[in-house]
Each structure stands twice: as structure tokens, then as C-alpha cells.
Amino acid sequence: MADTAVDIYFLEAPGMEKLIGMKLRSFAVLVCGLLLGTSQTLADTSVWSVSSGDNILYLGGTVHLLRPGDYPLPSEFEEVYQASSELIFETDIGSMNDLSVQAQMLQQLTYSDERSLRTVLSDEAYTALAAYTATAGLPIAMLEKFKPGLLISTLQILVFQSMGFTPQGVDAFFHTRTMGDGKAEGQLETVQEQIGFIAAMGEGNESEFILLSLKDLEETGDVMESMIGAWRSGDAAGLSEMFVEDMKAEAPELYDSLLYQRNLKWIPQIDRMLQDADTEFVLVGAAHIVGDNGLLDLLAQKGYEINQF
């Protein structure tokens, strides 16, 4: 399955349906190769420790949408949460309930000039898109001013909602826990940066982006079991093959901007965490962690000791 979108926190907050102008349920997070959770406890999970001398932090590969039946999470997540003094997320999840942030999202994720999907897409891509949205009950006319990143994000969320997934994924779950327990919380990038990533998706190659994304959407149901299996076993090599390598091959520019470059920007922040006395639990989309130039690889190159739970 070629991933055409990356795990970016998305639209989950009261009032967003009105702002979008569509009768959609509120939704949260978009992922690269949306990985599924499991309620089973296993010898290996998507949690790793990273050590530098006596200093340690934990790195957790997250799933941004889950089904109610996927709880409780594997016990290793809870064990590491209890051992940590601060949780670090990709971005400031709490700020997404801010109406001004939501308005900023829509302003940046929709066309405000003469452009529309009709003008930026080829006839082939537009026709395929119109056919797909019609089957989803969303007339293309309602979506004309959506930029490709917002459009595909919306369609992906709807697919997963139809399969029983909700915005209460790993990140949202632990964000709620930190607020209730009074633990410190931080983030690796701003909400504005994440909005920018979505806004730039497919820019310059909109038709190819849409066609590849539609292909992925049609295949979603068929790859679920493979995704679940890789998540259950903490199979970093399998996850990399399914998601990262596919993305490199089919959408190299997207891989570079949405995975690799962001990983590089996060490494100095993780370096600093490993120099203080706090014990951080860094929770990011699992596609960021695995594969060549994933966080595990980049940290290993720097000489840190890494162990999987």
C-alpha cells in the first residue's frame, strides 16, 4: 500500500463541521499507513527505550485512530507512561479545540483564489475523484475549494470511520491522561507547521497525488490484517516495507517532506531530552520510527543504545 499522506494531527474539535460546511463527524488524526492497535499484550510492541549513559527516554509508535475494542493498549505503553515524567507529542493536541486555530486550518487548506480542484486536476484525475466522492455521498461540487491534502484527509477519515475507528487514538488517549494526572507535556512541532504539511500535499503534482491516493483508499480494507499483524508484533521491518518503502518508491517527494525531513528536525530535540534528568515518553506516528532514516535508525547512527519492549 503506497502511503500518500502522513500521520498529521487533523480536524478534531467542536465547531469544525460548521466551518467545513459539510455534515461530517469531527475527526482527528491522519496517518501514514494508518496502523492499527491491539488489546493483546505481546513480547514486543511498538515501544522502544533510547539510552545515553544513565539518561533514558522512551519512543512509542502511535496510531492516531482506533476502535473502542482496541483498548486497553498493550501493557508496555502503560508501563512506560508510568515511568515517564513528561510526554512529548508531535504537536499541541489541546490547541486544536481553539476555534481560531480551526479557522486558520481551513483558511490554509482551501483555495482562496481562482483555483479549484477542477482547474488543478487533469480530466482523468478529476473524473476519478468525482466518481469516488459520489459513492461516498459527497458531491464534488461541495469539495471544489479543498486543497488535495484536505480532500484526501477527509476521505481517508471517512473510510476509517466506516470501519468503526474514532479519533480516540494513542495520542489523544495519552493527552487526556496527562491532563488528568498533571504530567508535563510538550511537542516536537507547532500546529501551524502541521497545517503547512497538509496544505503542501500534492502541490505541483496534484493529479498524480489524487490518483495514487484514490488507489490507496480502494485498497484500505484489503491491507488491514497485514497492518494489524505488524503492529501486534512490533515488526519494524514489516512496517517499513509496507509503508515507508512503498512511499519512497511511489511518492519520493512526499516521503522526503513528510517523513525524512521532519525526522531530521526532531533528532536535535531528542538529543536535548537525552541530556537532561527527565524521563520523556515521545509519541509519534509509527511510520516516523521505522526504516532507513527513521528515528530508530537516526538515533542508532548517533550511538544511542536502543532496546525494544
Coordinates of C-alpha atoms in Angstrom, one line a residue:
M1 CA 0.0 0.0 0.0
A2 CA 1.6 3.3 -1.1
D3 CA 1.1 6.0 1.5
T4 CA 0.2 9.3 0.2
A5 CA -0.4 11.1 3.5
V6 CA 1.5 11.2 6.7
D7 CA 0.4 11.0 10.3
I8 CA -0.6 14.6 10.9
Y9 CA -3.0 15.7 13.6
F10 CA -6.1 16.9 11.8
L11 CA -9.6 18.2 12.5
E12 CA -11.0 17.2 15.8
A13 CA -12.9 19.8 17.7
P14 CA -16.4 21.2 18.3
G15 CA -17.5 23.5 15.5
M16 CA -15.3 22.1 12.7
E17 CA -18.3 20.6 10.9
K18 CA -19.8 24.1 10.6
L19 CA -16.5 25.6 9.5
I20 CA -16.1 23.0 6.8
G21 CA -19.7 23.4 5.7
M22 CA -20.3 19.6 5.5
K23 CA -22.2 17.2 7.6
L24 CA -19.1 15.2 8.8
R25 CA -18.3 13.8 12.2
S26 CA -15.5 15.5 13.9
F27 CA -12.2 13.7 13.3
A28 CA -8.6 13.9 14.5
V29 CA -5.6 12.4 13.0
L30 CA -4.4 11.3 9.6
V31 CA -1.6 8.7 9.4
C32 CA 0.9 7.4 7.0
G33 CA -0.2 3.8 6.6
L34 CA -2.8 4.1 9.3
L35 CA -1.5 1.4 11.8
L36 CA -4.0 -0.3 14.0
G37 CA -3.7 -1.0 17.7
T38 CA -4.5 -4.2 19.6
S39 CA -5.7 -5.1 23.0
Q40 CA -3.3 -8.0 23.3
T41 CA -0.1 -8.0 25.4
L42 CA 2.9 -9.2 23.4
A43 CA 6.6 -9.7 23.9
D44 CA 7.4 -7.0 21.5
T45 CA 5.4 -3.8 20.9
S46 CA 5.9 -0.5 19.1
V47 CA 7.7 0.9 22.2
W48 CA 11.5 1.4 22.5
S49 CA 13.9 2.8 25.1
V50 CA 16.7 5.1 24.0
S51 CA 19.6 5.4 26.4
S52 CA 22.6 7.7 26.8
G53 CA 24.6 6.7 29.9
D54 CA 22.2 7.0 32.8
N55 CA 19.7 9.1 30.8
I56 CA 16.8 7.4 29.1
L57 CA 13.7 8.3 27.1
Y58 CA 11.0 6.1 25.6
L59 CA 9.9 6.2 22.0
G60 CA 6.4 5.0 21.1
G61 CA 5.0 4.4 17.7
T62 CA 1.4 5.7 17.7
V63 CA -1.8 5.0 16.0
H64 CA -3.9 8.1 15.5
L65 CA -7.3 6.4 15.1
L66 CA -8.5 3.4 17.0
R67 CA -11.7 1.4 17.5
P68 CA -13.2 1.1 21.0
G69 CA -12.3 -2.6 21.0
D70 CA -8.6 -1.8 20.6
Y71 CA -8.4 -0.8 24.3
P72 CA -6.8 -1.4 26.6
L73 CA -3.5 -0.7 24.8
P74 CA -0.6 -3.1 25.2
S75 CA 0.6 -3.1 28.7
E76 CA 4.1 -1.8 27.7
F77 CA 2.5 1.6 26.8
E78 CA 1.1 1.9 30.3
E79 CA 4.4 0.7 31.9
V80 CA 6.4 3.4 30.1
Y81 CA 3.8 6.1 30.8
Q82 CA 4.1 5.4 34.5
A83 CA 7.9 5.5 34.3
S84 CA 7.9 8.9 32.4
S85 CA 7.8 12.4 33.8
E86 CA 6.9 14.1 30.6
L87 CA 5.0 13.2 27.4
I88 CA 6.1 14.6 24.0
F89 CA 3.7 14.6 21.1
E90 CA 4.1 15.6 17.5
T91 CA 2.2 18.8 18.1
D92 CA 0.0 20.6 20.6
I93 CA -3.2 18.4 20.6
G94 CA -5.1 20.6 23.0
S95 CA -4.9 23.7 20.9
M96 CA -7.0 22.0 18.2
N97 CA -10.1 22.8 20.2
D98 CA -9.3 26.5 19.7
L99 CA -11.7 28.0 17.1
S100 CA -9.1 30.4 15.9
V101 CA -6.8 27.5 15.1
Q102 CA -9.6 25.7 13.3
A103 CA -10.3 28.8 11.2
Q104 CA -6.6 29.0 10.4
M105 CA -6.7 25.4 9.3
L106 CA -9.5 25.9 6.8
Q107 CA -8.0 29.2 5.5
Q108 CA -4.7 27.5 4.6
L109 CA -6.2 24.2 3.5
T110 CA -8.7 25.6 1.0
Y111 CA -8.2 27.7 -2.2
S112 CA -8.9 31.4 -1.7
D113 CA -8.1 32.4 -5.3
E114 CA -9.4 31.3 -8.7
R115 CA -8.0 27.8 -8.3
S116 CA -10.2 24.8 -7.6
L117 CA -10.0 21.1 -8.0
R118 CA -11.4 21.4 -11.4
T119 CA -8.6 23.8 -12.5
V120 CA -5.6 22.0 -10.9
L121 CA -6.5 18.4 -11.8
S122 CA -6.3 16.6 -15.1
D123 CA -9.6 15.4 -16.7
E124 CA -8.6 11.8 -15.7
A125 CA -8.0 12.7 -12.0
Y126 CA -11.0 14.9 -11.7
T127 CA -13.3 12.3 -13.2
A128 CA -12.0 9.6 -11.0
L129 CA -12.3 11.8 -7.9
A130 CA -15.8 12.8 -8.8
A131 CA -16.8 9.2 -9.1
Y132 CA -15.3 8.3 -5.8
T133 CA -16.8 11.2 -3.8
A134 CA -20.2 10.4 -5.3
T135 CA -20.1 6.9 -3.9
A136 CA -19.1 8.4 -0.5
G137 CA -22.1 10.7 -0.6
L138 CA -20.1 13.9 -1.1
P139 CA -20.8 15.7 -4.4
I140 CA -17.7 17.0 -5.9
A141 CA -19.2 20.5 -6.0
M142 CA -19.0 20.6 -2.2
L143 CA -15.3 19.9 -2.3
E144 CA -14.1 22.1 -5.2
K145 CA -12.2 24.6 -3.0
F146 CA -10.5 21.9 -0.9
K147 CA -6.7 21.6 -1.5
P148 CA -5.7 18.0 -2.2
G149 CA -4.3 17.4 1.3
L150 CA -7.5 18.4 3.0
L151 CA -9.6 16.5 0.5
I152 CA -7.7 13.2 0.8
S153 CA -7.5 13.6 4.6
T154 CA -11.3 13.9 4.7
L155 CA -11.9 10.9 2.5
Q156 CA -9.4 8.8 4.5
I157 CA -11.1 9.7 7.8
L158 CA -14.5 8.8 6.4
V159 CA -13.2 5.4 5.2
F160 CA -11.9 4.6 8.7
Q161 CA -15.0 5.9 10.4
S162 CA -17.0 3.5 8.3
M163 CA -14.8 0.7 9.7
G164 CA -15.5 1.7 13.3
F165 CA -12.5 3.9 14.0
T166 CA -12.7 7.0 16.2
P167 CA -10.4 10.0 16.9
Q168 CA -9.5 8.4 20.3
G169 CA -6.2 7.0 19.2
V170 CA -3.0 6.5 21.2
D171 CA -2.0 10.2 21.1
A172 CA -5.4 11.5 22.2
F173 CA -5.7 8.8 24.9
F174 CA -2.4 9.8 26.5
H175 CA -3.1 13.6 26.1
T176 CA -6.2 13.1 28.2
R177 CA -4.2 11.1 30.7
T178 CA -1.5 13.7 31.1
M179 CA -4.1 16.4 31.8
G180 CA -5.8 14.2 34.4
D181 CA -2.6 13.2 36.0
G182 CA -0.9 16.6 35.9
K183 CA 2.1 15.3 33.9
A184 CA 4.2 17.7 31.8
E185 CA 3.5 17.7 28.1
G186 CA 5.5 19.0 25.1
Q187 CA 5.5 18.8 21.3
L188 CA 8.0 18.5 18.5
E189 CA 6.4 21.0 16.1
T190 CA 3.7 23.6 16.0
V191 CA 0.2 23.2 14.8
Q192 CA 1.0 25.8 12.2
E193 CA 3.8 23.6 10.9
Q194 CA 1.4 20.6 10.7
I195 CA -1.2 22.6 8.8
G196 CA 1.5 23.6 6.4
F197 CA 2.4 20.0 5.7
I198 CA -1.2 19.2 4.8
A199 CA -1.5 22.3 2.7
A200 CA 1.5 21.3 0.7
M201 CA 0.5 17.7 -0.1
G202 CA 0.4 17.1 -3.8
E203 CA 1.4 20.7 -4.6
G204 CA 2.8 20.7 -8.2
N205 CA 1.7 17.2 -8.9
E206 CA -1.9 17.3 -7.8
S207 CA -3.3 14.8 -10.4
E208 CA -0.7 12.1 -9.5
F209 CA -1.3 12.7 -5.8
I210 CA -5.1 12.3 -6.2
L211 CA -4.9 9.2 -8.4
L212 CA -2.4 7.4 -6.1
S213 CA -4.5 8.4 -3.0
L214 CA -7.7 7.0 -4.6
K215 CA -5.9 3.8 -5.3
D216 CA -4.8 3.6 -1.6
L217 CA -8.4 4.3 -0.4
E218 CA -9.7 1.4 -2.5
E219 CA -7.1 -1.0 -1.1
T220 CA -7.6 0.0 2.6
G221 CA -9.8 -2.9 3.6
D222 CA -7.6 -5.4 2.0
V223 CA -4.4 -4.5 3.9
M224 CA -5.9 -4.2 7.4
E225 CA -4.8 -7.7 8.5
S226 CA -1.2 -7.1 7.5
M227 CA -1.2 -3.8 9.3
I228 CA -2.7 -5.3 12.4
G229 CA -0.1 -8.2 12.3
A230 CA 2.8 -5.8 12.0
W231 CA 1.5 -3.6 14.8
R232 CA 0.9 -6.6 17.2
S233 CA 4.4 -8.0 16.8
G234 CA 6.2 -4.6 16.8
D235 CA 7.6 -5.7 13.4
A236 CA 9.7 -2.7 12.5
A237 CA 11.0 -4.3 9.3
G238 CA 7.4 -5.2 8.2
L239 CA 6.1 -1.8 8.9
S240 CA 8.9 -0.2 7.0
E241 CA 8.3 -2.5 4.0
M242 CA 4.6 -1.8 3.9
F243 CA 4.6 1.9 4.5
V244 CA 8.0 3.7 4.3
E245 CA 9.5 1.8 1.3
D246 CA 6.2 2.0 -0.6
M247 CA 6.1 5.7 0.0
K248 CA 9.7 6.2 -1.1
A249 CA 9.0 4.3 -4.3
E250 CA 5.7 5.8 -5.3
A251 CA 5.9 9.3 -3.8
P252 CA 9.5 10.2 -3.0
E253 CA 8.9 13.9 -2.7
L254 CA 6.2 13.3 -0.2
Y255 CA 8.4 10.8 1.7
D256 CA 11.1 13.4 1.9
S257 CA 9.0 16.3 3.1
L258 CA 6.6 14.5 5.4
L259 CA 8.8 11.8 6.9
Y260 CA 12.5 12.2 6.4
Q261 CA 12.9 16.0 6.8
R262 CA 10.7 16.0 9.9
N263 CA 12.6 13.2 11.4
L264 CA 15.8 15.2 10.9
K265 CA 14.3 18.2 12.6
W266 CA 13.2 16.1 15.6
I267 CA 16.6 14.4 16.3
P268 CA 18.2 17.6 17.8
Q269 CA 15.2 17.9 20.2
I270 CA 15.6 14.2 21.2
D271 CA 19.3 14.8 21.7
R272 CA 18.5 17.6 24.2
M273 CA 16.0 15.3 26.0
L274 CA 18.7 12.7 26.5
Q275 CA 20.9 15.3 28.2
D276 CA 18.5 16.2 31.0
A277 CA 17.4 14.3 34.1
D278 CA 13.7 14.0 33.0
T279 CA 12.3 10.8 31.5
E280 CA 10.4 11.6 28.4
F281 CA 7.9 9.4 26.5
V282 CA 8.0 10.6 22.9
L283 CA 4.9 9.5 21.0
V284 CA 4.9 9.9 17.2
G285 CA 3.3 8.1 14.3
A286 CA 4.9 4.7 13.8
A287 CA 5.9 5.5 10.2
H288 CA 8.4 8.0 11.6
I289 CA 10.1 5.4 13.7
V290 CA 10.9 2.5 11.4
G291 CA 13.0 2.1 8.3
D292 CA 16.2 3.7 7.0
N293 CA 16.3 7.2 8.2
G294 CA 13.5 6.5 10.7
L295 CA 14.0 7.8 14.2
L296 CA 15.4 4.5 15.4
D297 CA 18.0 4.4 12.6
L298 CA 19.0 8.0 13.0
L299 CA 19.4 7.6 16.8
A300 CA 21.4 4.4 16.4
Q301 CA 23.7 6.2 14.0
K302 CA 24.4 8.7 16.8
G303 CA 25.5 5.9 19.1
Y304 CA 22.5 5.7 21.4
E305 CA 21.6 2.3 22.9
I306 CA 18.2 1.2 21.7
N307 CA 16.0 -1.6 23.0
Q308 CA 12.6 -2.8 22.1
F309 CA 10.0 -3.6 24.7

